[in-house]
PDB file of C-alpha atoms and ligand atoms in Angstrom:
ATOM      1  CA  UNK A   1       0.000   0.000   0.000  1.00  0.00           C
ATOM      2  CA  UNK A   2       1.670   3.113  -0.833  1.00  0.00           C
ATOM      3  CA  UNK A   3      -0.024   6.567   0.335  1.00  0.00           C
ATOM      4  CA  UNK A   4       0.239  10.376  -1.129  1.00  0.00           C
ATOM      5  CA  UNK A   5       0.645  12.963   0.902  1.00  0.00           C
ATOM      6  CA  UNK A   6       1.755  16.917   0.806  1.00  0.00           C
ATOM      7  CA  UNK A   7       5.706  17.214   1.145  1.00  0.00           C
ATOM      8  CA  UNK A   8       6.750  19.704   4.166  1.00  0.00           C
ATOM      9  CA  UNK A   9       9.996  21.392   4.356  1.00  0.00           C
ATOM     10  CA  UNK A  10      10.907  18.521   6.769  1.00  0.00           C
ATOM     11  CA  UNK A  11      10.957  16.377   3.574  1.00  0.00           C
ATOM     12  CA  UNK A  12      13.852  18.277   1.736  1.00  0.00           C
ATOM     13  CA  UNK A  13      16.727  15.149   2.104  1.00  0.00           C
ATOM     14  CA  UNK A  14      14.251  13.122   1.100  1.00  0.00           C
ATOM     15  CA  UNK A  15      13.177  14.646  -2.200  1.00  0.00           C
ATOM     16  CA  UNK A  16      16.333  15.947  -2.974  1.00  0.00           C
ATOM     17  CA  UNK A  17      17.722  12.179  -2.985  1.00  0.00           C
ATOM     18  CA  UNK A  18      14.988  11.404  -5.250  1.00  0.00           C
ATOM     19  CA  UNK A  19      15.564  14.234  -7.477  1.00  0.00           C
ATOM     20  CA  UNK A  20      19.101  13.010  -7.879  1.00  0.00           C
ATOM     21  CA  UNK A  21      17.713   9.354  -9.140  1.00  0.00           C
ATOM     22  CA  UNK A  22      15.543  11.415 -11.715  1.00  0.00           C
ATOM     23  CA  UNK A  23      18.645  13.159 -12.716  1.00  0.00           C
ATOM     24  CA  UNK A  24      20.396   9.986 -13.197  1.00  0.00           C
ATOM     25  CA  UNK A  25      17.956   8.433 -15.232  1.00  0.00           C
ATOM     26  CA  UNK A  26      17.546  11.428 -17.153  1.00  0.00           C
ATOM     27  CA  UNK A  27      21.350  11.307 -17.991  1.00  0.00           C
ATOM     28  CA  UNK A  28      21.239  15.618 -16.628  1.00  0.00           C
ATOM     29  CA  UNK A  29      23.894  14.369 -13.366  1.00  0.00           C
ATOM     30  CA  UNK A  30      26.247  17.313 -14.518  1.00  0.00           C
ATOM     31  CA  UNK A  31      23.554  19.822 -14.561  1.00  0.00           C
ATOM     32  CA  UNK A  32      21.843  18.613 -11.429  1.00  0.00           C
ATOM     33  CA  UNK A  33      23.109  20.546  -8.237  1.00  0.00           C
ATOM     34  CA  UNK A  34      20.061  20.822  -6.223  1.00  0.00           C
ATOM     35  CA  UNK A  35      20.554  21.662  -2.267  1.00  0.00           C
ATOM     36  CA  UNK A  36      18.325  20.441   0.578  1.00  0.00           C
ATOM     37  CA  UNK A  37      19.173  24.007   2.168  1.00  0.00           C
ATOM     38  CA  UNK A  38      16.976  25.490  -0.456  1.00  0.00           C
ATOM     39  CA  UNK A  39      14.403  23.223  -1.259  1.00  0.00           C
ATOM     40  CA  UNK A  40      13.469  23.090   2.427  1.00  0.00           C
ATOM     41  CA  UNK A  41      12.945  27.086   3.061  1.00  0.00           C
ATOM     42  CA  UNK A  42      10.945  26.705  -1.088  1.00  0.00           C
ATOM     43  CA  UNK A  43       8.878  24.460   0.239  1.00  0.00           C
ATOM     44  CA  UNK A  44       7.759  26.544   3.414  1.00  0.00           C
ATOM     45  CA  UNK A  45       4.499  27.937   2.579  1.00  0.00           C
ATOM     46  CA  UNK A  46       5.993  31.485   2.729  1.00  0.00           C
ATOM     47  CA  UNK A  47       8.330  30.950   0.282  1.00  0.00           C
ATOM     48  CA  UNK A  48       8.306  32.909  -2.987  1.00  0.00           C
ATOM     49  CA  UNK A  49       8.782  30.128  -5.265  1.00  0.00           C
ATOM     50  CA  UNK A  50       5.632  28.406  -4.982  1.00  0.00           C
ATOM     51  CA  UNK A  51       7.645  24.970  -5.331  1.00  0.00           C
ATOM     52  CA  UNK A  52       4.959  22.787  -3.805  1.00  0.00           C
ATOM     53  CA  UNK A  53       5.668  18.828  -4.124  1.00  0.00           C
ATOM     54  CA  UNK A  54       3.650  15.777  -3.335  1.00  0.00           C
ATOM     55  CA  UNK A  55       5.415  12.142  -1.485  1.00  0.00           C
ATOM     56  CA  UNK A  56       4.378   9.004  -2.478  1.00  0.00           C
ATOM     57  CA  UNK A  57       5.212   6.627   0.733  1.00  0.00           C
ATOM     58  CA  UNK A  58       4.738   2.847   1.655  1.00  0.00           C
ATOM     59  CA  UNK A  59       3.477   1.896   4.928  1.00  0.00           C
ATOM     60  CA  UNK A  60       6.553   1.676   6.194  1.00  0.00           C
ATOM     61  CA  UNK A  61       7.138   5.392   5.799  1.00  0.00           C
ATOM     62  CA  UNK A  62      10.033   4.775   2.929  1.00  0.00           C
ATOM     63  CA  UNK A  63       9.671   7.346  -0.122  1.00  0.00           C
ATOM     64  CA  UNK A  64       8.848   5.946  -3.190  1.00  0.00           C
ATOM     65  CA  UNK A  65       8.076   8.740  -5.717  1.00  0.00           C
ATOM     66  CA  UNK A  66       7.494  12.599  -6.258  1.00  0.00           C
ATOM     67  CA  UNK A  67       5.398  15.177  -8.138  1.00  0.00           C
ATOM     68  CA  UNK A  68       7.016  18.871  -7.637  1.00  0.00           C
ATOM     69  CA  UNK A  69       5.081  21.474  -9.280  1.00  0.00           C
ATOM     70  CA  UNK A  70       4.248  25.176  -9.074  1.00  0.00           C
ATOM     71  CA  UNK A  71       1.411  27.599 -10.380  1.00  0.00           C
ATOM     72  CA  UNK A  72       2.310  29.373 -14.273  1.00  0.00           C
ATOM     73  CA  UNK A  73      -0.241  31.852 -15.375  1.00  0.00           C
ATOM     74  CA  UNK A  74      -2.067  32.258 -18.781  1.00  0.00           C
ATOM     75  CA  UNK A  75      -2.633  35.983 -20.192  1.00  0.00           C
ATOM     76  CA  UNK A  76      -4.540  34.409 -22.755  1.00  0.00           C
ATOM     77  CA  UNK A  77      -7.146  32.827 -20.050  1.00  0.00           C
ATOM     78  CA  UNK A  78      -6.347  35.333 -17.450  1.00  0.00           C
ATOM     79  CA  UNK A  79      -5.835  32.529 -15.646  1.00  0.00           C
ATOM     80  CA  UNK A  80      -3.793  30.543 -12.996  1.00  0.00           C
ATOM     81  CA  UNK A  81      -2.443  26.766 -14.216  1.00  0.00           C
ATOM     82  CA  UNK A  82       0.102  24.856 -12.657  1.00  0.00           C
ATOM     83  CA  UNK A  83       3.483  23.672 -14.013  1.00  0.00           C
ATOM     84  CA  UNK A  84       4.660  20.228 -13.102  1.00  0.00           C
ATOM     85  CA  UNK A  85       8.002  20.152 -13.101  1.00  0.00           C
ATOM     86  CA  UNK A  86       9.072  16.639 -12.165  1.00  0.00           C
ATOM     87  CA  UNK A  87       7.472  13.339 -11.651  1.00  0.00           C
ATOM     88  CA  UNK A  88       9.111  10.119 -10.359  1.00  0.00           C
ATOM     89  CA  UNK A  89       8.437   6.767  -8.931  1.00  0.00           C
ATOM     90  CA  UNK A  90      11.522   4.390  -7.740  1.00  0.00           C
ATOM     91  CA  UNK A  91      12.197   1.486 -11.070  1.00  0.00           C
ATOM     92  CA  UNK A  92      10.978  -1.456  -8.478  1.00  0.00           C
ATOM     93  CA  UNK A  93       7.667   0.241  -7.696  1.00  0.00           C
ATOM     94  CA  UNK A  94       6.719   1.599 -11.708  1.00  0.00           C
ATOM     95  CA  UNK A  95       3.781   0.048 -13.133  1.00  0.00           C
ATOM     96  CA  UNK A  96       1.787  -0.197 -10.050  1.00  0.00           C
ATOM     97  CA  UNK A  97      -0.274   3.069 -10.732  1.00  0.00           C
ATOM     98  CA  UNK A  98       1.732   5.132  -8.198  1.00  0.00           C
ATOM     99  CA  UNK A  99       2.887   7.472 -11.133  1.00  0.00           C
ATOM    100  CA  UNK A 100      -0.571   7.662 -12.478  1.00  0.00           C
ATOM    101  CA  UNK A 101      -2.095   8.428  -8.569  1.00  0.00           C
ATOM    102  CA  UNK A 102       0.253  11.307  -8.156  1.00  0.00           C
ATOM    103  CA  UNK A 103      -0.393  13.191 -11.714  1.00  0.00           C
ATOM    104  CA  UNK A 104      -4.326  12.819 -10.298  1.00  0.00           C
ATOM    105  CA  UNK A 105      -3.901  13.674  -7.392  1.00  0.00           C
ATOM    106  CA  UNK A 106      -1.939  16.599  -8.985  1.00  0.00           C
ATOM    107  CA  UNK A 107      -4.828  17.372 -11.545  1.00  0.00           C
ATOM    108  CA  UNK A 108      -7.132  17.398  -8.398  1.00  0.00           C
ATOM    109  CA  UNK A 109      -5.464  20.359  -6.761  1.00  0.00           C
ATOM    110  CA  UNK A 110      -5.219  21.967  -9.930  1.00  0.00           C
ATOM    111  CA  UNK A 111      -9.421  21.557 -10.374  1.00  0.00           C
ATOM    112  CA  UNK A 112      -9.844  22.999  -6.937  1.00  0.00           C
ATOM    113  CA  UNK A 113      -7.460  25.762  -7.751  1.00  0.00           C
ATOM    114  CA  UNK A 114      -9.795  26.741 -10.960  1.00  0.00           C
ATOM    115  CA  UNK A 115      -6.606  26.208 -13.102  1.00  0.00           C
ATOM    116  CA  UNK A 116      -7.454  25.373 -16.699  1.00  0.00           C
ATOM    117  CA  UNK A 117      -4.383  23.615 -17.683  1.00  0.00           C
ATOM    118  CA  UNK A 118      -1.224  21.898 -16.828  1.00  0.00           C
ATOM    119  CA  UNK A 119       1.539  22.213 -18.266  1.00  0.00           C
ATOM    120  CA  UNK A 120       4.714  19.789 -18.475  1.00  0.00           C
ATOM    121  CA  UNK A 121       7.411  18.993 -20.536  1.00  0.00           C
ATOM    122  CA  UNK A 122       9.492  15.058 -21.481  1.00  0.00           C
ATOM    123  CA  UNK A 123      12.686  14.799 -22.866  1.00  0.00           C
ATOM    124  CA  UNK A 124      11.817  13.610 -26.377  1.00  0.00           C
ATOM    125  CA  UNK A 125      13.592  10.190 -26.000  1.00  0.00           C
ATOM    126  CA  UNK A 126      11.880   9.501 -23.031  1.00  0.00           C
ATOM    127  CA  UNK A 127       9.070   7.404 -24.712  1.00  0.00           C
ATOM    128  CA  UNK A 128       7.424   5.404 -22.024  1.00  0.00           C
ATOM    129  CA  UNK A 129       7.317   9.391 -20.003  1.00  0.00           C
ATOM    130  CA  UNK A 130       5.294  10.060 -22.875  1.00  0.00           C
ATOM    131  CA  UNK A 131       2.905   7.002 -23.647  1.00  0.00           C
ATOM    132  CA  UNK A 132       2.430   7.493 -19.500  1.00  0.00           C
ATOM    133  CA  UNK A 133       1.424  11.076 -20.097  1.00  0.00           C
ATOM    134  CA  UNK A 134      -0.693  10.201 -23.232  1.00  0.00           C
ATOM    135  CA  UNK A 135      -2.983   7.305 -21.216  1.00  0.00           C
ATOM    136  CA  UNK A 136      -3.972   9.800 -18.790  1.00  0.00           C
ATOM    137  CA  UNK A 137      -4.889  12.867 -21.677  1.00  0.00           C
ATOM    138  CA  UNK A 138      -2.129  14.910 -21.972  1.00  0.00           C
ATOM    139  CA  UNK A 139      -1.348  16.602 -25.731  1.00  0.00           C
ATOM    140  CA  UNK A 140       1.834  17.568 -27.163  1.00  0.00           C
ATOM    141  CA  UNK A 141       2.493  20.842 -28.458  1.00  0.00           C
ATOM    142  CA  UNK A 142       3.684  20.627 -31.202  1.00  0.00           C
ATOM    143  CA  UNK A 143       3.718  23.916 -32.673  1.00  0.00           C
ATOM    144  CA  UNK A 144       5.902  25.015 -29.339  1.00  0.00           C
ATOM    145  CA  UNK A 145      10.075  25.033 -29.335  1.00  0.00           C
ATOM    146  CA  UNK A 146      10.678  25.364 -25.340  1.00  0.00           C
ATOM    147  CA  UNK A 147      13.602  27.942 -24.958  1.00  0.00           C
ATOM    148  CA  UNK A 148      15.792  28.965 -21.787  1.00  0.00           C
ATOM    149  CA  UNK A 149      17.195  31.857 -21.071  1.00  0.00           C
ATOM    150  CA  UNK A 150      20.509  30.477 -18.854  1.00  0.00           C
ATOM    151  CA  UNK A 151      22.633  31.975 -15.637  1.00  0.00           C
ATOM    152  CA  UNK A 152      24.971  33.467 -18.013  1.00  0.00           C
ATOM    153  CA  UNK A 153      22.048  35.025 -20.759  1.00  0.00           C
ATOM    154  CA  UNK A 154      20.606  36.267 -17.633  1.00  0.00           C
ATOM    155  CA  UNK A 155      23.605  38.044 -16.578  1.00  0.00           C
ATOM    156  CA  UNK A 156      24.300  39.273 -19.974  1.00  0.00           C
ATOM    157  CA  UNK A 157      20.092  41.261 -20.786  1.00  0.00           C
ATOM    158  CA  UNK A 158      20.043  42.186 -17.190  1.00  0.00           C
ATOM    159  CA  UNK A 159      23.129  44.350 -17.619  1.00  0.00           C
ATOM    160  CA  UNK A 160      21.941  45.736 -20.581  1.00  0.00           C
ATOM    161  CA  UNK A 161      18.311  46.292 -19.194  1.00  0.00           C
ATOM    162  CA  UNK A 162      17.104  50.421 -19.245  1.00  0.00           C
ATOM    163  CA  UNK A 163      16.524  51.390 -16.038  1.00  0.00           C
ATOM    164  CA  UNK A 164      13.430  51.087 -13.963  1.00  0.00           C
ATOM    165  CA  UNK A 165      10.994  54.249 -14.537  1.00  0.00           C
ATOM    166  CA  UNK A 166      11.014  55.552 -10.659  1.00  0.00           C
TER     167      UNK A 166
HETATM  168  N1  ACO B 201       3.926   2.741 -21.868  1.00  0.00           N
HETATM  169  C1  ACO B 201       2.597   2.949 -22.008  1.00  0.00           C
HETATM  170  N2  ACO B 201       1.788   3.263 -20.991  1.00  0.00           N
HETATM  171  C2  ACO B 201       2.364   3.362 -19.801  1.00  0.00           C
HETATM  172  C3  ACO B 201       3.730   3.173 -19.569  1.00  0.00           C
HETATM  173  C4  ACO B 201       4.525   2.844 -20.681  1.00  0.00           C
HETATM  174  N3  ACO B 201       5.842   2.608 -20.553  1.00  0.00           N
HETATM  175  N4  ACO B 201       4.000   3.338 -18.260  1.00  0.00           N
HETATM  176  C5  ACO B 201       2.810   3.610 -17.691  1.00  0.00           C
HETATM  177  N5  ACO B 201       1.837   3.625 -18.620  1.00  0.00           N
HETATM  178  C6  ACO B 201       0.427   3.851 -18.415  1.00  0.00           C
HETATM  179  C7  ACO B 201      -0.151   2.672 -17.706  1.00  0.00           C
HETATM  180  O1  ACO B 201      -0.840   1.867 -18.654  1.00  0.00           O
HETATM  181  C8  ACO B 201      -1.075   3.254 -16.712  1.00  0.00           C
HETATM  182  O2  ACO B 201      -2.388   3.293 -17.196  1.00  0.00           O
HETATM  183  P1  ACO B 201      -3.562   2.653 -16.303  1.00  0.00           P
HETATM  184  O3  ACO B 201      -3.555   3.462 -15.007  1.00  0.00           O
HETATM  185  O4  ACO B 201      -4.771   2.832 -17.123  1.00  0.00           O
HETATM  186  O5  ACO B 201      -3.143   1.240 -16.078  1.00  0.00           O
HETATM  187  C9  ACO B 201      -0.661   4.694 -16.568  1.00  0.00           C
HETATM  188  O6  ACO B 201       0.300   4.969 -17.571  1.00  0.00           O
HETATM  189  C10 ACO B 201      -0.111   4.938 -15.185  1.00  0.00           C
HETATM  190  O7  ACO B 201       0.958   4.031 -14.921  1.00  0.00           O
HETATM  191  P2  ACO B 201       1.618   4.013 -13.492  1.00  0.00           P
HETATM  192  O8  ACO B 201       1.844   2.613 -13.021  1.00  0.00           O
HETATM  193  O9  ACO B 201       0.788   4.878 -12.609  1.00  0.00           O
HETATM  194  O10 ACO B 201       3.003   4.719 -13.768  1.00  0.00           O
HETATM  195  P3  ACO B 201       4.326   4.577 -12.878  1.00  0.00           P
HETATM  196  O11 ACO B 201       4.029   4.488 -11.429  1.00  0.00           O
HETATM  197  O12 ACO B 201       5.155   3.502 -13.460  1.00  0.00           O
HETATM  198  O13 ACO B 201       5.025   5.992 -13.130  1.00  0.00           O
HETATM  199  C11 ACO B 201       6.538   7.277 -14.415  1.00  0.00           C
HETATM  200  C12 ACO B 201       5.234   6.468 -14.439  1.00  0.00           C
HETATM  201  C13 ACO B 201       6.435   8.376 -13.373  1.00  0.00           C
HETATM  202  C14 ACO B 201       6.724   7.910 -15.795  1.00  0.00           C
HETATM  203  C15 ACO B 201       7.708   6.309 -14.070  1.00  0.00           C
HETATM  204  O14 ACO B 201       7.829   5.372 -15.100  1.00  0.00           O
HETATM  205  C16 ACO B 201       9.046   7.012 -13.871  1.00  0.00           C
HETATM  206  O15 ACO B 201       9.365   7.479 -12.784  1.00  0.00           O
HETATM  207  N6  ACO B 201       9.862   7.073 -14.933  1.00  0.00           N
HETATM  208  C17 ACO B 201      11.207   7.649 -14.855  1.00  0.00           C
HETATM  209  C18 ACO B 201      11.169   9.162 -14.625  1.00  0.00           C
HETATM  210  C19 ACO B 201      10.358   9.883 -15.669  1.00  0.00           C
HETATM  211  O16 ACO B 201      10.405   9.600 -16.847  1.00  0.00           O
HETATM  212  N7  ACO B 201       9.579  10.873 -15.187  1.00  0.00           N
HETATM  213  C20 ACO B 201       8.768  11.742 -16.032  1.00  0.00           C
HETATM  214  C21 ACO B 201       9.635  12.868 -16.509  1.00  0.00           C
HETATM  215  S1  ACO B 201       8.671  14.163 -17.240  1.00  0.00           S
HETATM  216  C22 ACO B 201       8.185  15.145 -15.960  1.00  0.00           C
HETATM  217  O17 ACO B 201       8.571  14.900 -14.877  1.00  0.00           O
HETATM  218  C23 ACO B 201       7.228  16.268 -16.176  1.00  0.00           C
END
């Protein structure tokens, strides 16, 4: 029996470990540097962030999957949605429907939230991430190129940004 329940910023080690086994399988180790330190004070309810994340457990208390998302916003529906970001289960406990009872339990929040949509993105070689995503209704977008603006790009507009009117 495994249970789902809201992470707290107690739960930091623990998802952090977990997001390193994502990482891994997602062959992104030497971009992956994330810190307990700032994960836990994300997760604290006053945190800016809005990094909210959900623990799949076993009755023995022992972690066996993740959902961390956050809330996006749509000028086009003047509207809040939510982001997932990540979404994991541990290789010996896949295909029991723990995957599947997180995403809902993720689309439930979003419903009582009034958020239209959420949004997620798969590495496109990461087939079985996508046939998961397609059983339960999602749609790619395929008339989308995701972009990133990194540390460095950052750096690089900010300086050149015109300062703020006063
Ligand atoms: N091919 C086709 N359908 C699949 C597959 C697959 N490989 N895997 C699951 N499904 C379907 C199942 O048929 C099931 O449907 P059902 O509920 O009607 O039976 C449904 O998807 C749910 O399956 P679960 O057992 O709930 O999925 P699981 O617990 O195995 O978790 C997950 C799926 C999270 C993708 C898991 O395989 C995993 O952790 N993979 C590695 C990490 C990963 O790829 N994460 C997603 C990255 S993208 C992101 O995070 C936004």
């Amino acid at each position: 029996m495994v249970s789902i329940r809201t992470a707290t910023p107690d739960d930091a080690k623990t998802l952090v470990d977990l997001i390193l086994e994502l990482a891994a399988f997602e062959q992104l180790m030497d971009r992956a540097e994330p810190s307990v330190e700032l994960l836990e004070q994300h997760l604290a309810e006053e945190a800016l962030t809005g990094c909210e994340a959900l623990l799949a457990e076993t009755e023995r208390g022992t972690a066996v999957g993740f959902a961390l998302f956050f809330h996006n916003y749509s000028t086009f529906q003047t509207n809040v949605g939510l982001h997932l970001e990540d979404l994991f289960v541990k290789p010996t406990y896949r295909g029991e429907g723990i995957g599947g009872a997180l995403v809902r339990r993720v689309a439930r929040i979003a419903e009582e939230r009034g958020c239209r949509r959420i949004d997620l993105a798969v590495l496109d070689w990461n087939d079985e991430a996508i046939a998961f995503y397609d059983a339960l209704g999602a749609e790619p977008l395929d008339d989308w190129t995701t972009l990133r603006l990194d540390e460095d790009a950052i750096e690089e507009a900010a300086t050149a940004a015109p300062p703020a009117a006063a």
